[in-house]
Coordinates of C-alpha atoms and ligand atoms in Angstrom, one line a residue:
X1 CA 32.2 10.7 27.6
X2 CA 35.8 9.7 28.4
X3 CA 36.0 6.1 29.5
X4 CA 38.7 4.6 31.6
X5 CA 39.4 2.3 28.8
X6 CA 37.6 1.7 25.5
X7 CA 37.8 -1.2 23.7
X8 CA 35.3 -0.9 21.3
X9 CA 38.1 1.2 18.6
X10 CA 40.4 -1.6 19.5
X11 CA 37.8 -4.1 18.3
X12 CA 37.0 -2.3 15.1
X13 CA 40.8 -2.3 14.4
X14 CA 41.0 -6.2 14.8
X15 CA 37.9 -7.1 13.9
X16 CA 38.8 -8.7 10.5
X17 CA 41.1 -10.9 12.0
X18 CA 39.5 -11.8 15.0
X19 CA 36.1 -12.3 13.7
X20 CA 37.3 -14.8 10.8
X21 CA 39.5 -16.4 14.1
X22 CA 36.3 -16.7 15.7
X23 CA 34.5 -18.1 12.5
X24 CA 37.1 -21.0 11.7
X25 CA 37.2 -21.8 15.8
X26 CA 33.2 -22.0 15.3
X27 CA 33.2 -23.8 12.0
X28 CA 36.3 -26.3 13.6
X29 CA 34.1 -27.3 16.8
X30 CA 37.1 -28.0 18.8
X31 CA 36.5 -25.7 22.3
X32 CA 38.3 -27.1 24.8
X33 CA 41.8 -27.1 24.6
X34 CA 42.1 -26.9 21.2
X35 CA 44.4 -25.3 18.2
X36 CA 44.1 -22.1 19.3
X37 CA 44.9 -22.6 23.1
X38 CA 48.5 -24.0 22.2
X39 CA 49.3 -21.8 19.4
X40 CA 48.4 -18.7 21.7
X41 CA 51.0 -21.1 24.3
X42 CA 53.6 -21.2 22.3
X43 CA 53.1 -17.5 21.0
X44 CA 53.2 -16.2 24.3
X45 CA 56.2 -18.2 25.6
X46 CA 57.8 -17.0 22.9
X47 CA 57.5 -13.5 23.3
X48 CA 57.8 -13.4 27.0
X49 CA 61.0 -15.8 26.6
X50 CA 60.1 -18.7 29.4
X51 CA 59.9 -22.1 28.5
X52 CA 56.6 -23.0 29.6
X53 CA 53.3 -20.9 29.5
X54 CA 49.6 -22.5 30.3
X55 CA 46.6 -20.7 29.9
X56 CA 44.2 -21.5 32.7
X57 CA 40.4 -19.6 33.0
X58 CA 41.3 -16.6 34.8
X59 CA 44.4 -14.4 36.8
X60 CA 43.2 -15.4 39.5
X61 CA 43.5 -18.9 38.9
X62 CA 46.8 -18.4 37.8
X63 CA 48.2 -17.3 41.5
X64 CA 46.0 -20.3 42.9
X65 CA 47.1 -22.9 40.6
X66 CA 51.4 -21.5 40.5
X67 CA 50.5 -21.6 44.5
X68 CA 49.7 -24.6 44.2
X69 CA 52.1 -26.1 41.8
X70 CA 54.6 -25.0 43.5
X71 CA 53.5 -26.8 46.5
X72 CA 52.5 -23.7 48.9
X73 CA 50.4 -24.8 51.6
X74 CA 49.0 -24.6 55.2
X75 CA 51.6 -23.3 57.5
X76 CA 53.5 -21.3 54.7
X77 CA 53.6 -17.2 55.4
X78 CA 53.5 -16.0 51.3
X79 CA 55.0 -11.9 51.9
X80 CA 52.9 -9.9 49.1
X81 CA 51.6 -6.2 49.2
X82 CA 48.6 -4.8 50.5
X83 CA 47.9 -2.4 47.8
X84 CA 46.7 -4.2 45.4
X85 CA 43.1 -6.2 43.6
X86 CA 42.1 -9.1 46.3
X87 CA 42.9 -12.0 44.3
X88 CA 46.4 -12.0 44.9
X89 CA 46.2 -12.1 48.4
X90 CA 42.8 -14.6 47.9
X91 CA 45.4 -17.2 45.8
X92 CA 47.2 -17.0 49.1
X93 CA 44.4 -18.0 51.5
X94 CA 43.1 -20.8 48.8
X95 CA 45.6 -22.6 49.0
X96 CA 45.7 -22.5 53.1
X97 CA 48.7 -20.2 53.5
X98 CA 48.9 -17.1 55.0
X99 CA 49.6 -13.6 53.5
X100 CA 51.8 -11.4 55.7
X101 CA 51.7 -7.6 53.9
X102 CA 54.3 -5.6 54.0
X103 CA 54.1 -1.8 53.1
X104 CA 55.3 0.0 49.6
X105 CA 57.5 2.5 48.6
X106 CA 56.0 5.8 48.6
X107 CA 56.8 6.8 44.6
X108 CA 56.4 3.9 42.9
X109 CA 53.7 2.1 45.2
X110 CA 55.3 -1.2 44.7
X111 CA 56.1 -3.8 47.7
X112 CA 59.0 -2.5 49.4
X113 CA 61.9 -4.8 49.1
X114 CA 63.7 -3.7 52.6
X115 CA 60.6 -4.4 54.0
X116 CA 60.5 -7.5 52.4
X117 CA 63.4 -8.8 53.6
X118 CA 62.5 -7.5 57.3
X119 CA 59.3 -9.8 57.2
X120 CA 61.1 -13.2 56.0
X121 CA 60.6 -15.8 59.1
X122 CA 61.5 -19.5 59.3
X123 CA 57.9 -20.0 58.2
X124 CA 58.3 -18.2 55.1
X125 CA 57.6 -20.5 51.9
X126 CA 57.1 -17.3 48.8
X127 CA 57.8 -13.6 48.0
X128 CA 54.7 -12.7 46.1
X129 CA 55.6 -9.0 44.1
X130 CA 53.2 -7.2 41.6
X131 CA 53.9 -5.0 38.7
X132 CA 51.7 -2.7 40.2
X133 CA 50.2 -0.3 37.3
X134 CA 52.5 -1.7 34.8
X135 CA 56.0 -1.1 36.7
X136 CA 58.3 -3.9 37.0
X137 CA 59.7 -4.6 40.6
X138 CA 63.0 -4.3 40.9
X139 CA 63.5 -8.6 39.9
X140 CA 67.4 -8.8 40.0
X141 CA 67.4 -8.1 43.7
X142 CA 64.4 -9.5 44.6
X143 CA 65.5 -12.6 42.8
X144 CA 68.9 -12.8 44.2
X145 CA 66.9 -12.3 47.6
X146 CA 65.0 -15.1 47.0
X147 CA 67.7 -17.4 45.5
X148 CA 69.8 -16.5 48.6
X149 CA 67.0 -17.3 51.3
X150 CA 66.3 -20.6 49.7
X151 CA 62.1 -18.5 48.7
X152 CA 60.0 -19.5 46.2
X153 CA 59.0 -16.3 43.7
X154 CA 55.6 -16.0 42.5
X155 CA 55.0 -12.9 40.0
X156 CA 52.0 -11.2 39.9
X157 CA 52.1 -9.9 36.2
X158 CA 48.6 -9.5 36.0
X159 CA 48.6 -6.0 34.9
X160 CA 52.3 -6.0 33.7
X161 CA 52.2 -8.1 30.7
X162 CA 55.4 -6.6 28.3
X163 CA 57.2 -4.7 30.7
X164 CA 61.0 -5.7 31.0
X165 CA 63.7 -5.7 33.6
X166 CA 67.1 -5.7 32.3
X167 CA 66.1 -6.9 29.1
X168 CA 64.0 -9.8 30.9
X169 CA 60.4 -9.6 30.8
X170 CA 58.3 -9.7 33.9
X171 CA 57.4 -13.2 34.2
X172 CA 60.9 -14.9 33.5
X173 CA 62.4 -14.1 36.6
X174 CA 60.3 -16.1 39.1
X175 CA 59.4 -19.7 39.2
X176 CA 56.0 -19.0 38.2
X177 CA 54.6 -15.8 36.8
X178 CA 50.9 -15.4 36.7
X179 CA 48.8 -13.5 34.0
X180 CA 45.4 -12.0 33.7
X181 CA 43.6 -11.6 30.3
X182 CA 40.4 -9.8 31.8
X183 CA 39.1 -7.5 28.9
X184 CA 40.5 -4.0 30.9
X185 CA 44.4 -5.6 31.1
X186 CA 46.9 -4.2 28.6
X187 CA 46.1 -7.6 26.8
X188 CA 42.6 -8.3 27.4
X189 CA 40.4 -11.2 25.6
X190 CA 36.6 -11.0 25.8
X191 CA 35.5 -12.9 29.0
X192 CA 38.0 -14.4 31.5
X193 CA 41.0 -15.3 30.8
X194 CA 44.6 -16.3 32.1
X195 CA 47.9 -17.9 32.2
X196 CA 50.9 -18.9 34.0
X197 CA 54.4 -18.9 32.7
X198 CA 57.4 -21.2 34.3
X199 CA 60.9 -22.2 33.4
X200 CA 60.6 -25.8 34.9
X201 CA 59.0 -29.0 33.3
X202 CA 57.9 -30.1 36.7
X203 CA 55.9 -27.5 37.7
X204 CA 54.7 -26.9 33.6
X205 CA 53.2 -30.3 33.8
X206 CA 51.8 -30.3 37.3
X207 CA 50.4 -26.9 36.3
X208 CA 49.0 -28.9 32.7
X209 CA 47.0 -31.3 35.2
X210 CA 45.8 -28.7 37.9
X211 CA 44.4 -27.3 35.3
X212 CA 42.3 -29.9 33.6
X213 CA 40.9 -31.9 36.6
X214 CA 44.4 -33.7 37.8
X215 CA 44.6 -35.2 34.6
X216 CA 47.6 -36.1 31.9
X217 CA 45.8 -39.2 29.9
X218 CA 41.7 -38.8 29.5
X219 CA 40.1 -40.2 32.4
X220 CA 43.6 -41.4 34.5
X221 CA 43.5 -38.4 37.8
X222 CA 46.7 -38.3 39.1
X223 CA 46.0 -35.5 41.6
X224 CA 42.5 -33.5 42.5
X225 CA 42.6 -30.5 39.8
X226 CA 39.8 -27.9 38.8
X227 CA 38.3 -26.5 35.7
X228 CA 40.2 -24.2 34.8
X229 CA 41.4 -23.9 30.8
X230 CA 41.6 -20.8 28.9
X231 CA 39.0 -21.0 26.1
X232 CA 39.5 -21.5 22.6
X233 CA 37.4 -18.5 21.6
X234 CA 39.6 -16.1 24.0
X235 CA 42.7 -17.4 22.6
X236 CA 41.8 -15.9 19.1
X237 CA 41.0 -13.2 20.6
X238 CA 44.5 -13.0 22.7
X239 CA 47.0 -14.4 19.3
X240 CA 45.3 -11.3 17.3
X241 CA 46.1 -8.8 20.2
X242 CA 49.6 -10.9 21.2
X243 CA 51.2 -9.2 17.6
X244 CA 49.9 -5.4 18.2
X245 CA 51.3 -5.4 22.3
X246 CA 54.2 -3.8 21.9
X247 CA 52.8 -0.7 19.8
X248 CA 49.9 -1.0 22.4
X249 CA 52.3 -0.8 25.1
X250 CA 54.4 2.0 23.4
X251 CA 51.4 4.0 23.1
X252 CA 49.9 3.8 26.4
X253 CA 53.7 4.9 27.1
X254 CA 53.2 8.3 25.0
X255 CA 49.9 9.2 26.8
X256 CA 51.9 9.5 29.9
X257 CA 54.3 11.2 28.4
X258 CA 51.6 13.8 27.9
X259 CA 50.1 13.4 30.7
X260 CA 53.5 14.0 32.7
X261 CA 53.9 17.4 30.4
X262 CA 50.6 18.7 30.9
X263 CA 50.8 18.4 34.6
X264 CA 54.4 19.4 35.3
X265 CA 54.5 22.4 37.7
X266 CA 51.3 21.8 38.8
X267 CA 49.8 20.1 42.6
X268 CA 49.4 17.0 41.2
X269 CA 52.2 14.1 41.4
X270 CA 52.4 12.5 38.5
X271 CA 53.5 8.6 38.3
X272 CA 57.2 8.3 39.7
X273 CA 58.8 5.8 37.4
X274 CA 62.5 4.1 39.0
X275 CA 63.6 3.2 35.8
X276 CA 64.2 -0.4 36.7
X277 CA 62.2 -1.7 34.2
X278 CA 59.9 0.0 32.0
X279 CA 56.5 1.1 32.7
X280 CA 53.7 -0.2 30.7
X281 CA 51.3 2.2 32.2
X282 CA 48.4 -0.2 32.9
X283 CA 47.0 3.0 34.6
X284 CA 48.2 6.2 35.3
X285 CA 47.7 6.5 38.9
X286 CA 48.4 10.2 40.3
X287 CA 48.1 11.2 43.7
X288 CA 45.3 13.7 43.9
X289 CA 44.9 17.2 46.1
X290 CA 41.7 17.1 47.4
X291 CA 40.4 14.2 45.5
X292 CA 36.4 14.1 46.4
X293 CA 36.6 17.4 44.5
X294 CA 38.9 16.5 41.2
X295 CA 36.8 12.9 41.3
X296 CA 33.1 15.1 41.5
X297 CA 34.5 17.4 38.3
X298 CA 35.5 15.4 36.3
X299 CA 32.3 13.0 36.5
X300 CA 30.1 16.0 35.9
X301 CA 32.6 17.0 32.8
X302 CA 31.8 13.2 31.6
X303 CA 35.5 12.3 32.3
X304 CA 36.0 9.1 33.9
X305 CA 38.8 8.7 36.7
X306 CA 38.8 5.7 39.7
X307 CA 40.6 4.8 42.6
X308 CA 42.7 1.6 42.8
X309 CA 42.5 0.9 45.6
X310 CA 40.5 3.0 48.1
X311 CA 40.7 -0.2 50.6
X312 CA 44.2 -2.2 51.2
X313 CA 43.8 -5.4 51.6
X314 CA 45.3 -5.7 55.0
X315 CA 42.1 -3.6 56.0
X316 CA 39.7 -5.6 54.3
X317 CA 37.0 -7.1 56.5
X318 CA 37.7 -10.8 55.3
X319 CA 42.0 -10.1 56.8
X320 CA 41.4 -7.5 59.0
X321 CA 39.6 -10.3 61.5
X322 CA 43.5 -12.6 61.5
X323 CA 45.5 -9.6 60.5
X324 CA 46.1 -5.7 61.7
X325 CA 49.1 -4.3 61.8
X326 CA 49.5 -0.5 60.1
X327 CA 51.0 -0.3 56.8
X328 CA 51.5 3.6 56.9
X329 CA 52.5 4.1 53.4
X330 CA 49.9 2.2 51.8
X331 CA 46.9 3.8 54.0
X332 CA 48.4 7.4 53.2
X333 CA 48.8 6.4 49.4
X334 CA 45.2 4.7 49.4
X335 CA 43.3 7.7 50.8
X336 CA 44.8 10.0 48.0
X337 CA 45.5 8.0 44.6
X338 CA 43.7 8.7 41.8
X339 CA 43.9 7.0 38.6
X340 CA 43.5 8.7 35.0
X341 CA 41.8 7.3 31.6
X342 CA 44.9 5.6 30.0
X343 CA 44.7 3.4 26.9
X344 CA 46.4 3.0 23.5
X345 CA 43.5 4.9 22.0
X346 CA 43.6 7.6 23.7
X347 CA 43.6 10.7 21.9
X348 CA 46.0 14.1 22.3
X349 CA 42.9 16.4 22.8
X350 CA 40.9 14.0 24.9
X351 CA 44.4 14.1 27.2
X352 CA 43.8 18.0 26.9
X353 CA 40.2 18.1 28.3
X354 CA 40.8 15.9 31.2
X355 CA 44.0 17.9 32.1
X356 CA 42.0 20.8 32.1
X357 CA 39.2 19.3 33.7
X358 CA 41.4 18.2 36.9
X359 CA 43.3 21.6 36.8
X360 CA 39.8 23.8 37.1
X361 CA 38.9 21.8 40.1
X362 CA 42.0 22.4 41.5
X363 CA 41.7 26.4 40.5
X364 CA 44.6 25.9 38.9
Ligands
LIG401 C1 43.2 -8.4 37.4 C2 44.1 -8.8 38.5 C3 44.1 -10.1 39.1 C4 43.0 -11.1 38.8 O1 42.8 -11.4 37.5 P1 41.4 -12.0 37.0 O2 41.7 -12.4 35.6 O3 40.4 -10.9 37.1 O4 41.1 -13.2 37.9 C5 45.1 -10.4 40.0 N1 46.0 -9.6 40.4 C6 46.1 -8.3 39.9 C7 47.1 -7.3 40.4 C8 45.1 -7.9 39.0 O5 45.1 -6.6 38.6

């Protein structure tokens, strides 16, 4: 069985470390916001090269609360993409704004930046991008779009986390961007997890309250906050992973690779990369002939393959009531995606079998 991602070998690999992490967190009785939580902070500012970062309980809570620090509200339009995981577009509606989608480009399925700029009204407050898959947005332009039109610019790094633009990490460029640590991510604790990074002291300290009930001094609420901390067990888990991402990242980079070799010259497209950035391949997302077919083979071959995302937002039951307008691109692109097993694990003969899996139901 070939899963989509496996994270037991990645445990076994870490396991020394992170167990004794876990031991000494244990031992040390200090859960919430503790040692671990600001080490993994600073760690993680470090690397991505922001001032700020704050964990927080989960990505989704990340685009709430940077929403909200930022002070996005009723009557703000946020422009995002439709072809994405619901949260981002649910941080929108939290927070009593309005998401207004705007279709992607065809190769690299990211928000399309012409149409993005088409969709800005006088009611627009954010530009909401995401690193879809692991590849960057094109950030110079869509930050000297923003800067120019006086837009806030949330990122959605959630499945980005590494990936550079110009030298820049994903995450630098807008005023907040907003991280995800579920377990499948390209850094992935073990339970919920997530974190926002920002280059202002303002927002870093609102964001410090929002997420610890409104508060700055124990028992003194400033402002109505939730409970929403990244644990200390989690960020044991994240420090140990935090030094291996880059190899991680490289070698999710080489499956690809192989992946773009084995299928060259043959019906399926394989992942258009615009070389804006670089891709950290959180999947590899093809886009499948006759899909029911590839999808049925492969399951019966004990291969696993998925589609993200068979249903764009803008056509979910839950916006479709407030909003409908066709999004051509992102229907067409939806109805035939179809993503591979990618992770740093992977090996070159597994890569093999599920080529030749998806190339017999094709009758290639
Ligand atoms: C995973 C994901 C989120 C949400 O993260 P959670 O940690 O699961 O709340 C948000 N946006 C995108 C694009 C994601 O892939």
């Amino acid at each position: 069985m070939i899963p989509m991602v496996d994270l037991k070998q990645q445990y076994q690999d870490l396991k020394h470390e992170i167990d004794q992490g876990i031991d000494e967190a244990l031992t040390n009785c200090h859960f919430i916001l503790g040692p671990n939580v600001s080490a993994f902070e600073s760690e993680a500012k470090e690397y991505l090269g922001t001032d700020f970062a704050i964990g927080c309980a989960s990505g989704t809570d990340a685009l709430h609360l940077a929403l909200l620090a930022n002070g996005v509200g009723p009557g703000d339009e946020v422009i995002t993409t439709a072809f994405t995981f619901i949260a981002t577009a649910e941080a929108i509606a939290y927070v009593g704004a309005t998401p207004v989608f705007v279709d992607i480009c065809p190769d690299t399925f990211n928000i399309d930046l012409d149409l993005v700029e088409q969709a800005i009204t006088s009611a627009t407050k954010a530009i909401l991008p995401v690193h879809l898959f692991g590849q960057p947005v094109d950030m110079i332009r869509l930050q000297a779009l923003c800067e120019d039109r006086g837009l806030l610019l949330i990122e959605d790094c959630a499945q980005s986390f590494g990936s550079k633009v110009k030298g820049k990490m994903t995450g630098s460029y807008g005023d907040c961007g907003c991280y995800s640590f579920f377990p499948s991510k390209n850094l992935g604790c073990y339970g919920d997890g997530g974190m926002i990074t920002t280059n202002s002291e303002q927002v870093a300290e609102r964001l410090n309250m929002l997420r610890n009930h409104g508060s700055k001094e124990r028992y003194h609420h400033d402002i109505i906050g939730f409970n929403s901390r990244l644990d200390e067990i989690q960020a044991v888990v994240l420090r140990a992973k935090l030094n291996h991402i880059d190899n991680y990242n490289h070698k999710r980079y080489k499956v690809a690779q192989q992946y773009n070799l084995l299928l060259a010259k043959t019906k399926v497209i394989t992942p258009h990369e615009d070389k804006v950035g670089n891709h950290v391949f959180h999947q590899y997302t093809t886009l499948m002939p006759n899909r029911e077919k590839v999808m049925q083979h492969l399951q019966q071959q004990g291969i696993s393959c998925a589609v993200y995302y068979p249903i764009p937002l803008h056509q979910q039951k839950v916006f479709g009531g407030t909003y409908t307008p066709s999004l051509p691109v992102t229907e067409d692109i939806a109805s035939r995606c179809l993503s591979l097993p990618i992770y740093p694990e992977l090996e070159s003969q597994q890569i093999e079998r599920i080529v030749n899996a998806v190339l017999e139901a094709l009758d290639e």
